[in-house]
Structures are given as C-alpha cells and as structure tokens.
Amino acid sequence: MVQTTCDFATALSDKVGALAAGDVIPVIAVKKGMMVINAGIEVDTASDGAVLTVDLGMIAPEDFVDGFDGTSAAGVVAQNPAAYSPRMAVADDNIDLKLVTLSGGAVTTGKMRIWAVIMDCNDEGDLTAQEVARDVA
C-alpha cells in the first residue's frame, strides 16, 4: 500500500491561483505495468469550502471515488462507486484527485489522506532455479 496527503493549502500555492471546479491534482504516481487494486480517500482535516465534491481516478476521473463530499469531518472514508474495478497502468500514469464542484467560498485549507493498493504485474523473467558454484562443489 502507498499513501500520501493532499493538502489543499499546498495545492493552492502550487497552482498560484484559486482552486476551482475542474482542477486535477496528481496525488500518486503509478508506473507502467502496475495494477491499482483499490484506492480511496480519508478526510484528515475538513476543507473550508462550503461545497466541495471530489473524484479519485486514474483512467477515468471517478475510477475509485465518485462525488465524495470534501467538506466531510475528519475520519470520514469515501466509498467505491458501484462500477468500481481494478485499473492497469498501460503507461506511466497518476492517480488524480479531481475537484468536481466547488462553490460557496474558496478552498484554502483541508487535508485528505489518499491511499492505494498497487500490485506489480510486470514480467519477472525466468524464475527457474539457477545453479551456483556452492551447489555443484
């Protein structure tokens, strides 16, 4: 499992402008040949936006989380959408947090823990036992 924290104050300073609906924040890098078994969001610190919904995805914006309330209280965990299934990275990619709706005031604070269970599905090559000098002495 890998995880990171998406801090909206940092995202705001990185963007050098107000966060807005439609903004996409790359949160976890996924290398080619890796399968994301699942991913999700847990609120660490509630956002100060009046209305903020977010999606979490890789191939599609809502692969893992669809329409989560970003103003939820600390400890609230997002649920997977009904159409959820694991995703394979066919090229280097990112798991992205998308700000779907944002209104009623600027988002300047808030933190979300983003986690992912990732499995390496790349070819490991020849796994047959090899003879070494100690085996034939």
Backbone as JSON, one array per atom type, in Angstrom:
{
  "sequence": "MVQTTCDFATALSDKVGALAAGDVIPVIAVKKGMMVINAGIEVDTASDGAVLTVDLGMIAPEDFVDGFDGTSAAGVVAQNPAAYSPRMAVADDNIDLKLVTLSGGAVTTGKMRIWAVIMDCNDEGDLTAQEVARDVA",
  "N": [[0.84, -1.17, 0.0], [0.47, 2.25, -0.73], [0.55, 5.67, 0.27], [-0.44, 9.1, 0.52], [-0.66, 12.56, 1.48], [-2.99, 14.9, 0.54], [-2.8, 18.18, 0.63], [-4.73, 20.94, 0.71], [-3.91, 23.61, 1.04], [-1.26, 23.54, 0.17], [-1.7, 22.71, -2.48], [-3.03, 24.95, -3.4], [-1.02, 26.94, -3.24], [0.83, 25.81, -5.02], [-0.57, 26.01, -7.41], [-0.78, 28.71, -7.78], [-2.99, 30.46, -7.69], [-6.56, 30.64, -7.25], [-8.14, 27.6, -6.27], [-10.31, 25.66, -8.32], [-13.44, 24.36, -9.59], [-13.06, 21.49, -11.56], [-10.31, 21.43, -11.5], [-7.42, 19.36, -11.44], [-5.53, 17.33, -9.39], [-2.56, 15.69, -9.31], [-1.86, 12.85, -7.37], [-0.72, 10.3, -6.66], [1.88, 8.6, -8.17], [1.88, 6.15, -10.73], [3.5, 3.48, -12.09], [4.1, 2.07, -15.38], [2.64, -1.09, -16.03], [1.78, -1.64, -13.52], [-0.86, -2.59, -11.34], [-3.64, -1.03, -10.02], [-5.25, -2.05, -7.36], [-7.12, -1.08, -5.55], [-8.19, 2.12, -4.39], [-8.47, 5.02, -2.31], [-10.01, 7.59, -0.22], [-9.51, 9.32, 2.8], [-10.69, 11.66, 5.04], [-8.59, 13.93, 6.58], [-8.35, 16.52, 7.64], [-11.07, 18.61, 7.64], [-12.19, 20.4, 4.74], [-12.32, 23.94, 4.06], [-14.13, 24.87, 2.25], [-17.47, 25.71, 1.23], [-19.07, 24.11, -0.42], [-17.8, 21.26, -1.76], [-16.99, 18.75, -3.87], [-15.33, 15.74, -4.72], [-13.54, 13.6, -7.02], [-11.76, 10.51, -7.42], [-9.43, 9.06, -9.43], [-7.91, 7.21, -12.18], [-7.72, 6.18, -14.93], [-10.28, 6.96, -15.72], [-11.88, 9.86, -14.33], [-13.39, 9.15, -12.05], [-12.73, 6.57, -11.17], [-12.12, 5.31, -8.67], [-13.29, 6.76, -6.54], [-16.29, 8.54, -6.43], [-17.79, 11.58, -6.51], [-17.36, 12.44, -3.8], [-17.89, 14.06, -0.67], [-15.99, 16.68, 0.03], [-15.98, 18.29, 2.24], [-16.44, 16.8, 4.41], [-16.28, 15.53, 7.8], [-13.28, 15.01, 9.78], [-11.83, 11.78, 9.54], [-13.83, 10.56, 8.07], [-14.46, 8.21, 5.52], [-14.24, 7.64, 2.04], [-16.45, 5.88, -0.16], [-16.24, 3.21, -2.58], [-17.33, 3.6, -6.02], [-20.27, 2.1, -7.55], [-19.59, 0.91, -9.99], [-16.97, 0.17, -9.71], [-13.72, -1.18, -10.44], [-10.52, -2.86, -10.54], [-7.61, -1.13, -11.91], [-5.33, -1.14, -14.64], [-2.14, 0.13, -15.31], [-1.17, 1.01, -18.37], [0.71, 2.59, -19.33], [3.06, 4.91, -17.88], [1.41, 6.64, -15.31], [-0.92, 8.58, -13.3], [-2.66, 8.6, -10.18], [-5.33, 10.63, -9.74], [-6.75, 13.42, -8.03], [-9.73, 14.95, -8.5], [-11.3, 18.06, -8.47], [-14.57, 18.34, -8.43], [-16.99, 19.81, -7.95], [-17.1, 23.11, -6.67], [-18.0, 25.57, -4.63], [-19.42, 28.49, -3.0], [-17.43, 29.72, -1.56], [-13.87, 30.07, -1.29], [-11.51, 27.35, -1.37], [-9.1, 26.9, 0.93], [-7.9, 25.51, 2.93], [-7.56, 22.22, 4.41], [-7.15, 18.68, 4.45], [-6.57, 15.57, 2.87], [-6.15, 12.12, 3.19], [-4.8, 10.09, 0.84], [-4.9, 6.89, -0.42], [-3.56, 3.85, -1.86], [-3.73, 0.51, -3.09], [-1.4, -1.25, -4.68], [-0.23, -3.41, -7.2], [2.56, -5.0, -8.63], [2.63, -6.0, -11.88], [4.41, -6.57, -13.84], [6.5, -8.49, -16.07], [8.49, -10.87, -14.53], [10.57, -12.26, -15.52], [12.75, -15.13, -16.04], [12.09, -17.52, -13.7], [13.12, -19.92, -12.89], [15.06, -22.17, -10.93], [18.5, -21.54, -10.46], [21.78, -22.87, -11.02], [24.51, -22.49, -8.85], [27.96, -21.94, -7.86], [28.26, -23.0, -5.24], [26.39, -25.03, -5.2], [27.32, -27.08, -6.79], [29.73, -27.94, -5.86]],
  "CA": [[0.0, 0.0, 0.0], [1.12, 3.55, -0.71], [-0.36, 6.73, 0.65], [0.06, 10.46, 0.55], [-1.65, 13.52, 1.97], [-3.28, 16.03, -0.33], [-3.02, 19.37, 1.46], [-5.27, 21.97, -0.18], [-3.1, 24.83, 1.16], [-0.12, 23.33, -0.72], [-2.23, 22.72, -3.86], [-3.33, 26.35, -3.7], [0.24, 27.66, -3.5], [1.42, 25.25, -6.24], [-1.33, 26.49, -8.57], [-0.62, 30.17, -7.84], [-4.32, 30.99, -8.01], [-7.63, 29.94, -6.53], [-8.59, 26.29, -6.73], [-11.6, 25.8, -8.99], [-14.05, 23.13, -10.1], [-12.38, 21.0, -12.75], [-8.87, 21.27, -11.24], [-6.96, 17.99, -11.24], [-4.31, 17.3, -8.59], [-1.94, 14.36, -9.31], [-1.52, 12.54, -5.98], [0.14, 9.12, -6.56], [2.41, 8.14, -9.46], [1.72, 4.72, -10.98], [4.36, 3.09, -13.21], [3.58, 1.12, -16.37], [2.64, -2.49, -15.61], [1.28, -1.75, -12.15], [-2.31, -2.62, -11.24], [-4.21, -0.43, -8.81], [-6.31, -2.94, -6.9], [-8.12, -0.2, -4.97], [-7.67, 3.4, -3.9], [-9.53, 5.71, -1.61], [-9.8, 8.87, 0.45], [-9.95, 9.52, 4.18], [-10.52, 13.07, 5.41], [-7.71, 14.17, 7.71], [-8.84, 17.8, 8.15], [-12.15, 19.06, 6.75], [-11.94, 21.56, 3.89], [-13.09, 25.13, 4.44], [-15.09, 25.22, 1.19], [-18.86, 25.46, 1.59], [-19.46, 22.95, -1.23], [-16.65, 20.69, -2.46], [-17.05, 17.32, -4.12], [-14.12, 15.3, -5.41], [-13.44, 12.26, -7.58], [-10.42, 9.95, -7.41], [-9.36, 8.11, -10.53], [-6.66, 7.06, -12.93], [-8.08, 6.18, -16.35], [-11.42, 7.88, -15.7], [-11.77, 10.66, -13.1], [-14.1, 8.58, -10.91], [-12.46, 5.13, -11.08], [-12.09, 4.78, -7.3], [-14.21, 7.52, -5.7], [-17.14, 9.36, -7.28], [-18.65, 12.55, -5.85], [-17.17, 12.45, -2.34], [-18.02, 15.37, -0.04], [-14.69, 17.12, 0.54], [-16.13, 19.03, 3.49], [-16.76, 15.82, 5.46], [-15.49, 15.63, 9.03], [-12.09, 14.17, 9.88], [-12.1, 10.36, 9.77], [-14.81, 10.01, 7.12], [-13.81, 7.49, 4.44], [-15.04, 7.56, 0.82], [-16.83, 4.55, -0.63], [-16.04, 2.99, -4.02], [-18.55, 3.65, -6.81], [-20.85, 0.8, -7.89], [-18.93, 0.35, -11.17], [-15.54, 0.06, -9.41], [-12.91, -2.36, -10.75], [-9.09, -2.5, -10.56], [-7.14, -0.47, -13.13], [-3.96, -1.45, -15.04], [-1.42, 1.23, -15.96], [-0.54, 0.54, -19.61], [1.82, 3.55, -19.47], [3.18, 5.65, -16.62], [0.17, 7.38, -15.09], [-1.12, 9.09, -11.95], [-3.97, 8.63, -9.56], [-5.62, 12.06, -9.64], [-7.89, 13.93, -7.28], [-10.37, 15.99, -9.3], [-12.29, 18.89, -7.8], [-15.72, 18.29, -9.33], [-17.76, 21.03, -7.68], [-16.53, 23.96, -5.64], [-18.75, 26.82, -4.59], [-19.73, 28.99, -1.67], [-16.22, 30.18, -0.88], [-12.62, 29.46, -1.76], [-10.9, 26.29, -0.57], [-7.73, 27.29, 1.28], [-7.37, 24.55, 3.9], [-8.12, 20.88, 4.38], [-6.21, 17.63, 4.07], [-7.14, 14.24, 2.63], [-5.2, 11.02, 3.03], [-5.1, 9.31, -0.36], [-4.17, 5.62, -0.34], [-3.76, 2.93, -2.98], [-3.14, -0.82, -3.04], [-0.85, -1.39, -6.02], [0.49, -4.66, -7.41], [3.43, -5.01, -9.8], [2.27, -7.09, -12.79], [5.42, -6.67, -14.89], [7.14, -9.8, -16.23], [9.66, -11.01, -13.65], [11.63, -13.0, -16.2], [12.91, -16.55, -15.78], [12.09, -17.76, -12.26], [13.6, -21.27, -12.59], [16.23, -22.21, -10.06], [19.77, -21.46, -11.17], [22.89, -23.48, -10.3], [25.62, -21.61, -8.5], [29.14, -22.71, -7.5], [28.11, -23.75, -3.97], [25.52, -26.17, -5.45], [27.99, -28.13, -7.57], [31.03, -28.22, -5.26]],
  "C": [[0.89, 1.24, 0.0], [0.08, 4.58, -0.3], [0.35, 8.06, 0.6], [-1.03, 11.34, 1.15], [-1.77, 14.64, 0.96], [-3.68, 17.19, 0.57], [-3.5, 20.48, 0.53], [-4.52, 23.29, -0.1], [-1.89, 24.72, 0.24], [-0.57, 23.35, -2.18], [-2.52, 24.14, -4.31], [-2.06, 27.12, -4.03], [0.93, 27.13, -4.75], [0.73, 25.79, -7.49], [-1.11, 27.98, -8.81], [-1.92, 30.81, -8.33], [-5.35, 30.16, -7.28], [-7.9, 28.57, -7.13], [-10.0, 26.44, -7.29], [-12.13, 24.43, -9.38], [-13.37, 22.76, -11.41], [-10.87, 20.84, -12.57], [-8.56, 19.81, -10.96], [-5.62, 18.05, -10.51], [-3.73, 15.88, -8.65], [-1.47, 14.02, -7.9], [-0.6, 11.32, -5.81], [0.57, 8.71, -7.97], [2.28, 6.62, -9.55], [2.53, 4.38, -12.23], [3.66, 2.1, -14.14], [3.7, -0.31, -15.82], [2.17, -2.71, -14.17], [-0.25, -1.75, -12.18], [-2.74, -1.99, -9.92], [-5.42, -1.28, -8.44], [-7.46, -2.12, -6.31], [-7.42, 1.09, -4.54], [-8.82, 4.12, -3.21], [-9.07, 6.98, -0.92], [-10.29, 8.76, 1.89], [-9.69, 10.98, 4.52], [-9.66, 13.13, 6.67], [-8.15, 15.45, 8.43], [-9.88, 18.3, 7.17], [-11.75, 20.31, 5.98], [-12.8, 22.73, 4.36], [-14.05, 25.59, 3.35], [-16.51, 24.89, 1.63], [-19.38, 24.22, 0.86], [-18.23, 22.5, -2.01], [-16.88, 19.21, -2.62], [-15.84, 16.96, -4.97], [-14.31, 13.9, -5.97], [-11.99, 11.82, -7.45], [-10.36, 8.9, -8.5], [-8.01, 8.07, -11.18], [-6.97, 7.13, -14.42], [-9.28, 7.1, -16.57], [-11.37, 8.63, -14.37], [-12.4, 10.02, -11.87], [-13.89, 7.08, -10.77], [-12.64, 4.59, -9.67], [-13.05, 5.47, -6.34], [-14.99, 8.47, -6.61], [-18.03, 10.27, -6.43], [-18.56, 12.58, -4.34], [-17.23, 13.88, -1.8], [-16.7, 15.75, 0.64], [-14.77, 17.93, 1.81], [-16.51, 18.1, 4.65], [-15.83, 16.0, 6.66], [-14.28, 14.69, 8.97], [-12.49, 12.73, 10.2], [-13.1, 9.74, 8.83], [-14.05, 9.41, 5.93], [-14.75, 7.39, 3.25], [-15.31, 6.11, 0.46], [-16.56, 4.43, -2.13], [-17.36, 3.13, -4.75], [-19.02, 2.23, -7.18], [-20.1, 0.13, -9.04], [-17.43, 0.17, -10.96], [-14.94, -1.25, -9.92], [-11.45, -1.93, -10.77], [-8.7, -1.9, -11.91], [-5.68, -0.81, -13.38], [-3.35, -0.23, -15.72], [-0.7, 0.67, -17.18], [0.59, 1.48, -20.03], [1.95, 4.22, -18.11], [1.99, 6.58, -16.48], [0.16, 7.93, -13.67], [-2.52, 8.75, -11.48], [-4.22, 10.1, -9.27], [-6.83, 12.32, -8.77], [-8.46, 15.08, -8.09], [-11.39, 16.74, -8.45], [-13.48, 19.02, -8.75], [-16.59, 19.54, -9.17], [-17.08, 21.79, -6.55], [-17.28, 25.28, -5.7], [-18.96, 27.26, -3.15], [-18.51, 29.43, -0.88], [-15.01, 29.41, -1.35], [-12.16, 28.35, -0.81], [-9.45, 26.7, -0.33], [-7.09, 26.33, 2.27], [-8.08, 23.21, 3.73], [-7.08, 19.89, 3.91], [-6.97, 16.32, 3.9], [-6.01, 13.24, 2.51], [-5.67, 10.21, 1.84], [-4.26, 8.04, -0.28], [-4.47, 4.77, -1.56], [-3.07, 1.6, -2.7], [-2.71, -1.12, -4.47], [-0.04, -2.67, -6.11], [1.32, -4.56, -8.7], [3.09, -6.24, -10.65], [3.25, -7.21, -13.95], [6.02, -8.07, -14.9], [8.39, -9.84, -15.35], [10.77, -11.81, -14.28], [11.63, -14.47, -15.81], [13.03, -16.78, -14.27], [12.54, -19.18, -11.91], [14.86, -21.17, -11.74], [17.51, -22.23, -10.91], [20.84, -22.16, -10.33], [23.93, -22.41, -10.03], [26.76, -22.49, -8.0], [28.95, -23.54, -6.24], [27.26, -25.0, -4.17], [26.23, -27.33, -6.12], [29.33, -28.51, -6.97], [31.0, -29.53, -4.49]]
}
